Amino acid sequence: MMDINEIRQLLPHRYPFLLVDRVSAIDLEQKTISAYKNVSINEPFFNGHFPQYPIMPGVLIIEAMAQAAGVLGFKMMNASPDDGTLYYFVGSDKLRFRQPVVPGDRLDLRASFISAKRGIWKFNCQASVGDVIVCSAEIICAERKI
């Protein structure tokens, strides 16, 4: 388990763009991670998306999955931004949205490592609320030294 302080050591994002609240499990042998984001009505994007029917923007669900995958990548490499390593979200394949995410939901994030070649990492990711998968994608990240 990783709390927000440990997550902040690995992800360079900060409010309002840090979208992983807690890592509930990480298995470096299986190369998987489980994390979550608590979705609150106080999120700044709900003011305009949409005021009468607030739903979490899909791009932010994708970003949350990418951030969880980034934590897994950092842990697999035993690296951090302090070492001069960053992961950039560079693409997705097989992206599907299945259900809206609304205030009060807990967005469960799962990522598993698929491959890494020449600094390009690929992860199979899912976001769910309860037992319902709301989004799935293969997330592609580029490892860069800064």
Short mmCIF file of C-alpha atoms in Angstrom, two decimals:
data_model
loop_
_atom_site.label_atom_id
_atom_site.label_comp_id
_atom_site.label_asym_id
_atom_site.label_seq_id
_atom_site.Cartn_x
_atom_site.Cartn_y
_atom_site.Cartn_z
CA MET A 1 0.00 0.00 0.00
CA MET A 2 1.17 3.54 -0.78
CA ASP A 3 -0.31 6.68 0.70
CA ILE A 4 -0.50 10.07 -0.99
CA ASN A 5 2.92 11.14 0.29
CA GLU A 6 4.60 8.15 -1.33
CA ILE A 7 2.62 8.67 -4.53
CA ARG A 8 3.76 12.31 -4.66
CA GLN A 9 7.38 11.10 -4.56
CA LEU A 10 6.79 9.15 -7.78
CA LEU A 11 4.34 11.31 -9.74
CA PRO A 12 5.24 14.89 -10.60
CA HIS A 13 1.54 15.88 -10.80
CA ARG A 14 -0.04 18.12 -8.17
CA TYR A 15 -3.55 19.40 -7.42
CA PRO A 16 -5.77 19.56 -9.36
CA PHE A 17 -4.09 17.09 -11.69
CA LEU A 18 -2.90 14.37 -9.31
CA LEU A 19 -5.56 11.72 -9.91
CA VAL A 20 -4.36 8.80 -7.77
CA ASP A 21 -5.30 9.03 -4.08
CA ARG A 22 -3.93 5.70 -2.89
CA VAL A 23 -2.21 2.58 -4.16
CA SER A 24 -3.95 -0.38 -2.53
CA ALA A 25 -1.71 -3.12 -3.97
CA ILE A 26 1.39 -3.45 -6.09
CA ASP A 27 2.87 -6.76 -7.18
CA LEU A 28 6.26 -6.37 -8.82
CA GLU A 29 6.49 -10.10 -9.62
CA GLN A 30 3.18 -10.04 -11.52
CA LYS A 31 3.87 -6.43 -12.65
CA THR A 32 0.43 -5.17 -11.61
CA ILE A 33 -0.95 -2.29 -9.57
CA SER A 34 -4.32 -1.48 -7.99
CA ALA A 35 -5.05 2.10 -6.98
CA TYR A 36 -8.02 4.39 -6.61
CA LYS A 37 -9.29 7.94 -6.86
CA ASN A 38 -12.16 9.20 -4.73
CA VAL A 39 -14.35 11.32 -6.99
CA SER A 40 -15.72 14.35 -5.14
CA ILE A 41 -18.21 17.03 -6.21
CA ASN A 42 -15.51 19.50 -5.17
CA GLU A 43 -13.37 18.58 -8.21
CA PRO A 44 -12.87 21.76 -10.27
CA PHE A 45 -13.93 20.15 -13.56
CA PHE A 46 -17.48 19.49 -12.33
CA ASN A 47 -18.28 23.23 -12.50
CA GLY A 48 -18.40 23.00 -16.27
CA HIS A 49 -18.77 19.26 -17.00
CA PHE A 50 -21.77 19.45 -16.59
CA PRO A 51 -23.34 21.75 -13.95
CA GLN A 52 -26.77 20.03 -13.99
CA TYR A 53 -25.43 16.48 -14.53
CA PRO A 54 -21.83 16.28 -13.33
CA ILE A 55 -19.74 13.53 -14.92
CA MET A 56 -15.99 13.03 -14.80
CA PRO A 57 -14.41 13.86 -18.18
CA GLY A 58 -13.22 10.76 -20.01
CA VAL A 59 -9.79 12.23 -20.65
CA LEU A 60 -9.29 12.49 -16.88
CA ILE A 61 -10.27 8.86 -16.41
CA ILE A 62 -7.62 7.97 -19.00
CA GLU A 63 -5.12 10.22 -17.23
CA ALA A 64 -5.88 8.52 -13.89
CA MET A 65 -5.20 5.11 -15.48
CA ALA A 66 -1.96 6.48 -17.00
CA GLN A 67 -0.85 7.84 -13.62
CA ALA A 68 -1.43 4.44 -11.98
CA ALA A 69 0.58 2.83 -14.80
CA GLY A 70 3.30 5.45 -14.24
CA VAL A 71 3.58 4.52 -10.57
CA LEU A 72 3.95 0.86 -11.60
CA GLY A 73 6.64 1.81 -14.13
CA PHE A 74 8.60 3.82 -11.57
CA LYS A 75 8.41 0.96 -9.06
CA MET A 76 9.48 -1.61 -11.68
CA MET A 77 12.49 0.54 -12.61
CA ASN A 78 13.21 1.52 -9.00
CA ALA A 79 13.35 5.11 -10.26
CA SER A 80 11.68 8.45 -9.51
CA PRO A 81 11.45 11.97 -10.94
CA ASP A 82 14.20 12.94 -8.47
CA ASP A 83 16.51 10.61 -10.43
CA GLY A 84 15.73 12.56 -13.61
CA THR A 85 13.21 10.02 -14.95
CA LEU A 86 9.72 10.92 -16.20
CA TYR A 87 6.99 8.95 -17.94
CA TYR A 88 4.93 10.83 -20.52
CA PHE A 89 1.52 9.58 -21.60
CA VAL A 90 1.91 9.30 -25.37
CA GLY A 91 -1.06 7.27 -26.56
CA SER A 92 -3.69 4.63 -26.10
CA ASP A 93 -5.02 1.66 -28.01
CA LYS A 94 -8.28 -0.25 -27.63
CA LEU A 95 -9.87 2.59 -25.63
CA ARG A 96 -13.46 2.03 -24.52
CA PHE A 97 -15.82 3.98 -22.25
CA ARG A 98 -18.71 2.01 -20.84
CA GLN A 99 -20.37 4.10 -18.12
CA PRO A 100 -20.16 7.64 -16.69
CA VAL A 101 -18.28 8.36 -13.45
CA VAL A 102 -20.12 10.73 -11.10
CA PRO A 103 -19.42 12.49 -7.79
CA GLY A 104 -19.37 10.06 -4.89
CA ASP A 105 -17.87 7.22 -6.95
CA ARG A 106 -14.61 5.53 -6.06
CA LEU A 107 -12.71 5.05 -9.30
CA ASP A 108 -10.69 1.85 -8.96
CA LEU A 109 -7.64 1.76 -11.24
CA ARG A 110 -5.80 -1.35 -12.35
CA ALA A 111 -2.77 -1.59 -14.61
CA SER A 112 -0.62 -4.48 -15.71
CA PHE A 113 2.64 -4.30 -17.61
CA ILE A 114 2.55 -5.56 -21.22
CA SER A 115 5.92 -4.60 -22.72
CA ALA A 116 8.80 -2.11 -22.88
CA LYS A 117 10.97 -1.43 -25.93
CA ARG A 118 13.41 1.45 -26.39
CA GLY A 119 11.81 3.51 -23.64
CA ILE A 120 8.20 2.95 -24.79
CA TRP A 121 6.13 1.17 -22.15
CA LYS A 122 2.71 -0.41 -22.68
CA PHE A 123 0.19 -1.24 -19.95
CA ASN A 124 -3.23 -2.89 -19.96
CA CYS A 125 -5.47 -0.62 -17.83
CA GLN A 126 -8.99 -0.68 -16.44
CA ALA A 127 -11.03 1.78 -14.41
CA SER A 128 -14.08 0.54 -12.56
CA VAL A 129 -16.71 1.68 -10.12
CA GLY A 130 -17.74 -1.18 -7.87
CA ASP A 131 -17.82 -4.28 -10.06
CA VAL A 132 -18.53 -2.34 -13.26
CA ILE A 133 -15.71 -1.54 -15.68
CA VAL A 134 -16.22 2.07 -16.80
CA CYS A 135 -13.15 2.40 -19.02
CA SER A 136 -10.42 0.19 -20.45
CA ALA A 137 -7.41 0.85 -22.65
CA GLU A 138 -3.86 -0.05 -23.46
CA ILE A 139 -1.88 2.94 -22.22
CA ILE A 140 1.42 3.84 -23.87
CA CYS A 141 4.04 5.84 -21.95
CA ALA A 142 7.47 7.11 -22.99
CA GLU A 143 10.29 7.02 -20.46
CA ARG A 144 12.44 10.15 -20.66
CA LYS A 145 15.50 11.31 -18.81
CA ILE A 146 15.42 14.99 -17.89
#
